[in-house]
CSV table of C-alpha atoms in Angstrom, one decimal:
chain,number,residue,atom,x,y,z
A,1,UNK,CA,-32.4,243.8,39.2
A,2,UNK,CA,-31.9,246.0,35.9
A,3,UNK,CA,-32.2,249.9,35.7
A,4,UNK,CA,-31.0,252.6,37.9
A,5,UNK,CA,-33.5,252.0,41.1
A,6,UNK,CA,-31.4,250.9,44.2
A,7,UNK,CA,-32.1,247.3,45.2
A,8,UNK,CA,-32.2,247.7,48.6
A,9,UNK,CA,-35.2,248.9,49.1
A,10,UNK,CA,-37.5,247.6,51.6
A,11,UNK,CA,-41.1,248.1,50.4
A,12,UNK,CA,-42.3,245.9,52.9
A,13,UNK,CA,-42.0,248.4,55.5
A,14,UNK,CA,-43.5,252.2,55.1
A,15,UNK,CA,-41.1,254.6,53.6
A,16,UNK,CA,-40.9,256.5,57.0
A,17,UNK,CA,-39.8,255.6,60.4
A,18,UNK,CA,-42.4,253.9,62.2
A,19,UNK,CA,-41.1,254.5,65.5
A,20,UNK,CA,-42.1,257.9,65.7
A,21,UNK,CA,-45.8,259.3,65.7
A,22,UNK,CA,-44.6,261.9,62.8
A,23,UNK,CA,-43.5,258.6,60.3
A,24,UNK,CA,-46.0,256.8,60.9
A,25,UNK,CA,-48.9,260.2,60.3
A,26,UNK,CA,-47.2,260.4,57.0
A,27,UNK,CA,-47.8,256.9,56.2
A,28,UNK,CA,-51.2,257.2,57.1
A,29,UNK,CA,-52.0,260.0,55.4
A,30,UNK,CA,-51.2,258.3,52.5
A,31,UNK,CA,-53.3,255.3,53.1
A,32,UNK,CA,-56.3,257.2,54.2
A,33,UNK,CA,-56.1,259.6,51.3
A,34,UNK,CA,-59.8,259.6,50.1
A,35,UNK,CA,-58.6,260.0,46.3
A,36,UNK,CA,-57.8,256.7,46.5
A,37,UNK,CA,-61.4,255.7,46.5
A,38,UNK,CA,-61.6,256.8,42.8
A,39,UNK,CA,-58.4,255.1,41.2
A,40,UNK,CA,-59.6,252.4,38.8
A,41,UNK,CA,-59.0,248.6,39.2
A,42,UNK,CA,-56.4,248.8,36.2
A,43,UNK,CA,-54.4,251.1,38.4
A,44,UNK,CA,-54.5,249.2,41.5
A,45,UNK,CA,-53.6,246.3,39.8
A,46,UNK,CA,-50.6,248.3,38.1
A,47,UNK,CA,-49.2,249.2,41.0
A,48,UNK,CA,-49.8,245.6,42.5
A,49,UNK,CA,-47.6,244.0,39.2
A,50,UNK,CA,-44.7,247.0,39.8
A,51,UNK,CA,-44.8,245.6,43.9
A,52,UNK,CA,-44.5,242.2,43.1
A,53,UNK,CA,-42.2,242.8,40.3
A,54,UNK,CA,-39.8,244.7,42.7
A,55,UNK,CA,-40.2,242.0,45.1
A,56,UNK,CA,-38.8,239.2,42.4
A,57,UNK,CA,-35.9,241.6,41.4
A,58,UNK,CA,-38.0,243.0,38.3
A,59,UNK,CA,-38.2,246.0,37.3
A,60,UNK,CA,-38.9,248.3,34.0
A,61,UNK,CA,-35.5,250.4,33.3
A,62,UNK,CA,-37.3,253.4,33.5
A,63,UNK,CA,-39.2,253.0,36.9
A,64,UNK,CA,-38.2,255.9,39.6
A,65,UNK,CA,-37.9,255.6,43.6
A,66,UNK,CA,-40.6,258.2,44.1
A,67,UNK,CA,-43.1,256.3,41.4
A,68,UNK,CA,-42.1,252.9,43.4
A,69,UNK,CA,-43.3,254.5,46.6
A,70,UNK,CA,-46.2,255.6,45.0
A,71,UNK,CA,-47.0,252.1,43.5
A,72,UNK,CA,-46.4,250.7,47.1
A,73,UNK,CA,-49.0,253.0,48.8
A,74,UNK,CA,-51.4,252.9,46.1
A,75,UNK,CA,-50.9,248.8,46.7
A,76,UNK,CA,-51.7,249.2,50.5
A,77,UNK,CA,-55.0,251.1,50.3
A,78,UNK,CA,-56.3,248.5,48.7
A,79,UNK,CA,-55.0,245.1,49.3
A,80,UNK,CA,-55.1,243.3,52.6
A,81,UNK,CA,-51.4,243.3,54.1
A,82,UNK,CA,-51.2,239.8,55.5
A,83,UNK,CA,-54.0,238.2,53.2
A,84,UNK,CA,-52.8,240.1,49.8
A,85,UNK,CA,-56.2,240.1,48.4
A,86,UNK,CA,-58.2,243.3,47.2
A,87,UNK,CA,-60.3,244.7,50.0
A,88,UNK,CA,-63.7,245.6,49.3
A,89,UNK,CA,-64.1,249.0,48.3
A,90,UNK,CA,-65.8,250.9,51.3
A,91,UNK,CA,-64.2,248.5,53.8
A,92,UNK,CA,-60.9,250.5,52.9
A,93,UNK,CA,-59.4,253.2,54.8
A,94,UNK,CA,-59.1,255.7,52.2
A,95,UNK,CA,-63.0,255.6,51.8
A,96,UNK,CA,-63.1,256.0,56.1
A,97,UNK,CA,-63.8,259.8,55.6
A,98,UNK,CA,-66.3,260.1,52.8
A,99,UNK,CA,-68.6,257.6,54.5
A,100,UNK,CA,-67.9,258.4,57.7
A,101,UNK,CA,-68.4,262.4,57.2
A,102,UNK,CA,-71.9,261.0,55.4
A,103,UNK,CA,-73.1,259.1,58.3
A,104,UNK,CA,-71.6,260.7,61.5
A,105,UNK,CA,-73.3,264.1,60.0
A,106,UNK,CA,-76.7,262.9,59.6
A,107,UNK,CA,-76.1,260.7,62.9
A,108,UNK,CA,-75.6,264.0,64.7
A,109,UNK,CA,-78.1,266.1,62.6
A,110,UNK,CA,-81.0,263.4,62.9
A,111,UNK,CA,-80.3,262.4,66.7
A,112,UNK,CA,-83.9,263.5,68.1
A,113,UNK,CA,-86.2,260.8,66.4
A,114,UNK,CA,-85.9,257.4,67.8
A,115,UNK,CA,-86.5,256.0,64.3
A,116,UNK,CA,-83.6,258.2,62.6
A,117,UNK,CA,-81.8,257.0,66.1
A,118,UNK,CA,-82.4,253.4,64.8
A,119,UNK,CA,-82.1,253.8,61.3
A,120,UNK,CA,-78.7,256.0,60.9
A,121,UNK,CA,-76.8,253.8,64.3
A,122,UNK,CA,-77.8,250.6,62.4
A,123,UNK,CA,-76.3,252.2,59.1
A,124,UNK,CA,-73.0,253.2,60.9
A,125,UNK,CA,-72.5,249.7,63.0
A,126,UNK,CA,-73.0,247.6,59.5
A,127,UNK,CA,-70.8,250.2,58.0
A,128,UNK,CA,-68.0,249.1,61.1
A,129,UNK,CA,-69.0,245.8,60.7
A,130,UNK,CA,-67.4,245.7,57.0
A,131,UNK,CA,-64.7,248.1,58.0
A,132,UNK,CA,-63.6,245.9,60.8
A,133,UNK,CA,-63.9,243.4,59.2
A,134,UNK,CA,-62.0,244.1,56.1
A,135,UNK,CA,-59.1,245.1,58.2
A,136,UNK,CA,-58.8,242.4,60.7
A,137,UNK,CA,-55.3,241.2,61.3
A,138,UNK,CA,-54.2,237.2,60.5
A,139,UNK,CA,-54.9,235.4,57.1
A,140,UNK,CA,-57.5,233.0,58.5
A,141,UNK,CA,-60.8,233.1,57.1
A,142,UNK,CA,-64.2,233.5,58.8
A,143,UNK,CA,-67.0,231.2,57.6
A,144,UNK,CA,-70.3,232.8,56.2
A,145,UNK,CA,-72.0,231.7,59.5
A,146,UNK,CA,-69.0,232.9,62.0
A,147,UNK,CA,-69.2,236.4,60.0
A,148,UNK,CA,-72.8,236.2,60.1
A,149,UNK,CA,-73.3,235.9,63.9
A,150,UNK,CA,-70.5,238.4,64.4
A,151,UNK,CA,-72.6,241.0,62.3
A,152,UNK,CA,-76.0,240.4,64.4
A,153,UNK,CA,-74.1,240.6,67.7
A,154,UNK,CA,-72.1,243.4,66.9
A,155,UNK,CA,-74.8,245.2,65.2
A,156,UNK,CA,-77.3,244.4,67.5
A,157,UNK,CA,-75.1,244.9,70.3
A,158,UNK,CA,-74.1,248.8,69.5
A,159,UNK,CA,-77.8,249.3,68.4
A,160,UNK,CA,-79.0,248.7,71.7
A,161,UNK,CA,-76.2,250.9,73.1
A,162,UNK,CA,-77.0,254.1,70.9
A,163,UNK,CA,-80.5,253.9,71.5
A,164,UNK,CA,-80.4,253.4,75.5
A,165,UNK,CA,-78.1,256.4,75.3
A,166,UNK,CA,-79.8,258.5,73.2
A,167,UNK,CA,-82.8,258.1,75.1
A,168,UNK,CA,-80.8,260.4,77.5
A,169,UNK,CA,-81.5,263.7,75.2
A,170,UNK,CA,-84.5,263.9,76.7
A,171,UNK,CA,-83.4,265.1,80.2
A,172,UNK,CA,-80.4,266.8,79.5
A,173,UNK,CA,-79.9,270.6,77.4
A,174,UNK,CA,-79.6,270.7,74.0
A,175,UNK,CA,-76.2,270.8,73.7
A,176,UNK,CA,-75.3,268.1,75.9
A,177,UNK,CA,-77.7,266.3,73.8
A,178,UNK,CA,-75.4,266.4,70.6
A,179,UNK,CA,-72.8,264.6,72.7
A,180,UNK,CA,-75.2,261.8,73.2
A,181,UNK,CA,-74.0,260.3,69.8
A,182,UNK,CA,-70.7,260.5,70.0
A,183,UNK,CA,-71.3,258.5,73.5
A,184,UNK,CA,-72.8,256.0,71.7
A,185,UNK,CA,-70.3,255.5,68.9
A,186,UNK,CA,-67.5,254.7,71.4
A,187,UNK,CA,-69.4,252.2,73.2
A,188,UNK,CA,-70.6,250.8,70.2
A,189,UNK,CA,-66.9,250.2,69.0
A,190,UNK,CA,-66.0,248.2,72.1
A,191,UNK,CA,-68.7,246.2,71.3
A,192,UNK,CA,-68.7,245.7,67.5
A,193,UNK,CA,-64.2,245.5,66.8
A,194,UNK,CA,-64.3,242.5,69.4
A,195,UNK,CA,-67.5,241.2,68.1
A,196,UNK,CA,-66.3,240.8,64.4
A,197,UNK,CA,-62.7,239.9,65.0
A,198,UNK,CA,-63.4,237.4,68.0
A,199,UNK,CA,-62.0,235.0,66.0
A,200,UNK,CA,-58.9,236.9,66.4
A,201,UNK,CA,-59.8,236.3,70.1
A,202,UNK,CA,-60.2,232.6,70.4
A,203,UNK,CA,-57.6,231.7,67.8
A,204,UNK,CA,-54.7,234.0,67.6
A,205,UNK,CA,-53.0,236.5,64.9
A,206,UNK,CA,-49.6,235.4,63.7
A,207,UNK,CA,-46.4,236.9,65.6
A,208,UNK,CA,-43.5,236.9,63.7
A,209,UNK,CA,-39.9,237.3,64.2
A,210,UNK,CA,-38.1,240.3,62.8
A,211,UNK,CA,-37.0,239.3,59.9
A,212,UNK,CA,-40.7,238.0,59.2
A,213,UNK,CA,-40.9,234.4,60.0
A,214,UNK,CA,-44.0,233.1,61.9
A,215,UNK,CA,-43.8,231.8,64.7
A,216,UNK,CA,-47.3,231.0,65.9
A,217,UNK,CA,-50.6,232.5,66.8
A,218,UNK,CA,-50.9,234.2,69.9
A,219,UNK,CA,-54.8,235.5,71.9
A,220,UNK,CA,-52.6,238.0,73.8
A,221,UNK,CA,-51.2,239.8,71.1
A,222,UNK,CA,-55.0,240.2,69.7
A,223,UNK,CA,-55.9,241.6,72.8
A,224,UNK,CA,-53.3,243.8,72.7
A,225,UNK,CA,-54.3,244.7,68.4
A,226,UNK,CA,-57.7,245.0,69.2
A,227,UNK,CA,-58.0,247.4,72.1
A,228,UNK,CA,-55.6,249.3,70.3
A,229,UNK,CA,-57.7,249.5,67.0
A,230,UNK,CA,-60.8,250.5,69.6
A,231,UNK,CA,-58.7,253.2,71.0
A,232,UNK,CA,-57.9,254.5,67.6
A,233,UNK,CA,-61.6,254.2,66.5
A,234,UNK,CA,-62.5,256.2,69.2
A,235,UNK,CA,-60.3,259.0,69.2
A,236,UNK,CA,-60.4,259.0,65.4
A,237,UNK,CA,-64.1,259.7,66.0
A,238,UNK,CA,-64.0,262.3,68.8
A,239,UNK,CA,-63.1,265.5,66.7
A,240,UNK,CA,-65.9,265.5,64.4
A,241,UNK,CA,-68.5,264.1,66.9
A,242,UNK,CA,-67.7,267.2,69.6
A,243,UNK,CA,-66.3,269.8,67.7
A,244,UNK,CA,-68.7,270.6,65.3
A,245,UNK,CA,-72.4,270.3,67.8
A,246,UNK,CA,-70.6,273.8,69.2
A,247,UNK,CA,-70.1,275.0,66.0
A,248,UNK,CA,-74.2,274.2,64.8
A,249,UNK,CA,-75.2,274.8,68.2
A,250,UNK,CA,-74.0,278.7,68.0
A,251,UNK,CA,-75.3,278.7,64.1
A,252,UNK,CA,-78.4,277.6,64.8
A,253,UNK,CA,-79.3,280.5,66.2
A,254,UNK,CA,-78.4,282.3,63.7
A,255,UNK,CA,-81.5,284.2,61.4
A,256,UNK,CA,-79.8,282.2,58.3
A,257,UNK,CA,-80.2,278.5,59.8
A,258,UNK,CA,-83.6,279.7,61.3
A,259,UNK,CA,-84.5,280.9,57.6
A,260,UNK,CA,-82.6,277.2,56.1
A,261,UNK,CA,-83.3,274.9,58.3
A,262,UNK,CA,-82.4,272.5,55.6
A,263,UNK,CA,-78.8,273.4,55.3
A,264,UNK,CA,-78.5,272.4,59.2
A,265,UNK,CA,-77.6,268.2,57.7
A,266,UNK,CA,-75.1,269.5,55.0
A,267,UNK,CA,-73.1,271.9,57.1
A,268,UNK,CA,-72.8,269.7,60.1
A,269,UNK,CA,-71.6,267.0,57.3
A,270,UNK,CA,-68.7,269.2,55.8
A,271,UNK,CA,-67.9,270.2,59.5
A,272,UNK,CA,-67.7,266.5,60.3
A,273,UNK,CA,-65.4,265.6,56.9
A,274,UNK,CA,-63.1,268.7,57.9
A,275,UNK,CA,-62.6,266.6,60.8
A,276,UNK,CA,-62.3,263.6,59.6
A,277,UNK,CA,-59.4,264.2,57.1
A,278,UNK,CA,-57.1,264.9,59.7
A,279,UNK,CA,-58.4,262.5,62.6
A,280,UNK,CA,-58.3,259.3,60.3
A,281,UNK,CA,-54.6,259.4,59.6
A,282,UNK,CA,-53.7,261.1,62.8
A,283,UNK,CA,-55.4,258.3,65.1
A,284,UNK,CA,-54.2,255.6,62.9
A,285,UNK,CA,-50.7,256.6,64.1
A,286,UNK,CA,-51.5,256.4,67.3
A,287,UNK,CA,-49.7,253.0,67.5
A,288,UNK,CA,-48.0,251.3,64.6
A,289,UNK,CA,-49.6,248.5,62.5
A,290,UNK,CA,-46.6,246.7,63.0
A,291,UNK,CA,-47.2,246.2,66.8
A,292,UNK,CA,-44.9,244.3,68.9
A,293,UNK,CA,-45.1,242.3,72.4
A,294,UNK,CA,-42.5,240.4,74.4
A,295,UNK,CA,-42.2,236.9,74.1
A,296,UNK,CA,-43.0,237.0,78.1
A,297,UNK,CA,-46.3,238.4,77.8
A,298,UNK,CA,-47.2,235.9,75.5
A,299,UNK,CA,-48.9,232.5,76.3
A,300,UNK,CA,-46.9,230.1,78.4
A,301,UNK,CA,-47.0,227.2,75.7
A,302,UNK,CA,-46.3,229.5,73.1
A,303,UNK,CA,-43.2,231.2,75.0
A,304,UNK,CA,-42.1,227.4,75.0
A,305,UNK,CA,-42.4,227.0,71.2
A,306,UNK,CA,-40.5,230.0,70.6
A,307,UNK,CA,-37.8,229.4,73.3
A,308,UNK,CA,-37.5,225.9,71.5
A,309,UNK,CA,-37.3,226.8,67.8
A,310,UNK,CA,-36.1,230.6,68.0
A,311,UNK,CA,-34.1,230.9,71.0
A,312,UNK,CA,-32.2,234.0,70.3
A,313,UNK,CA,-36.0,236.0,69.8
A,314,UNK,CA,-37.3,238.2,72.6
A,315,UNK,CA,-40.1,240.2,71.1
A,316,UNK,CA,-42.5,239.2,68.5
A,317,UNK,CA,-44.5,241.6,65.9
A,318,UNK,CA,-47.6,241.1,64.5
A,319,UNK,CA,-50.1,243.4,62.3
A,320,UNK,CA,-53.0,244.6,64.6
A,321,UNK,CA,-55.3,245.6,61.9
A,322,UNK,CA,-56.7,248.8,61.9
């Protein structure tokens, strides 16, 4: 290790405690930071040499803490943590709030016409579909037909739901009616996360030690990642799916709107990105990504393995994806 930065550093772990909710909404917030959407291969791949650099004891003379840290979360907006390859770019979770503000806005805008029903659900559930599955957890990969089926099913799946549930705007007041979508988006996530990690499901994730050595795969601890990552999804959804129909609800009204009918899509989508910026982060945090289970809620044959080659280990961690 040359220069002045201290070698002690553990960028494997986020630079603030992640047993508390306040460490772990920094860290998100500077993961889901939508400006990392524009920063240019050369930089992400920067900050990826300066990571892996640091992690062989390399490191330029010159090179700060601060700019390390900033290396380190540029590093994991983009690059799969168990997998280490370059997510794609609108599967990240610094681009959750620009496309999520587009299509929850015109989801909520457009939520009267069955075909706008059909079209913008389907838009948002193939948008999941990629985000979900860009952030699984594990390092195993999914065949082209196992990732196919998973997209019809979970598309198909959350389709269905959104439109048998939006069908209910039709006997309830208007306002009520603006909920509708928001009903359907968190029934559509219990359907679509499971769908398009069920791999997850049948197979495992890893569970490691503390010190990071794998142990095996356990089903439990996915079912323990995944409901959290639905619970997450759904919360991180709530705010800008029932906040803002009171807001257009009282503004429609108003002689402007009545006059601009046309501004209704773009207002209810600012409204909805306002949201957004604050609900990604904040419901990411909601557990931590390192999640951890006791060995005795694990499977019995895998408890035995553990017991066998890692006596002295009661809990296991694993990444549950986000």
């Amino acid at each position: 290790m040359s220069g002045n930065l201290r070698n002690d550093i553990n960028i494997k772990e986020p630079r603030w405690d992640q047993g508390t909710f306040t460490g772990r909404a920094k860290h998100f917030f500077t993961v889901t930071d939508p400006r990392n959407v524009l920063l240019s291969n050369d930089t992400l791949n920067a900050a990826s040499n300066i990571i892996e650099n640091y992690k062989l004891g390399v490191v330029p003379p010159t090179l700060t803490e601060d700019e390390l840290w900033n290396a380190k979360y540029v590093y994991d907006s983009a690059f799969h943590p168990d997998t280490g390859e370059k997510m794609m770019l609108i599967g990240r979770m610094s681009a959750q709030v620009p496309m999520n503000m587009t299509i929850t806005g015109c989801m909520m805008t457009f939520y009267k016409s069955t075909p706008a029903v059909l079209f913008w659900q389907w838009i948002n559930q193939s948008f999941n579909a990629i985000v979900n599955y860009t952030n699984r957890s594990g390092d195993a990969p999914l065949t082209v037909s196992q990732l196919g089926t998973a997209y019809v099913c979970a598309t198909s799946g959350a389709v269905i739901t959104a439109l048998g549930l939006n069908s209910l705007t039709k006997r309830v007041t208007p306002l009520i009616g603006r909920f509708v979508p928001f009903a359907a988006v968190a029934a559509a996530n219990c359907i679509n996360i499971p769908f398009m990690r069920q791999r997850e499901l049948k197979c495992g994730i890893p569970v490691f030690d503390e010190q990071g050595k794998r142990l095996g795969e356990s089903t439990n601890a996915a079912q323990q990642a995944i409901t959290q990552v639905v619970v997450s999804r759904i919360g991180m959804a709530a705010p800008g799916m029932a906040i803002p129909p009171f807001i257009m609800n009282a503004l429609e009204k108003r002689a402007f709107m009545k006059r601009y009918p046309w501004m209704s899509a773009p207002i209810q989508v600012g409204l909805v990105g306002i949201c957004l910026v604050f609900a990604t982060p904040l419901c990411c945090a909601l557990f931590p990504q390192k999640s951890s289970m006791n060995v005795t809620r694990l499977e019995p044959e895998l408890q035995t393995k553990i017991r066998e080659s890692a006596p002295g280990v009661s809990v296991v961690y694993f990444n549950k994806g986000l």
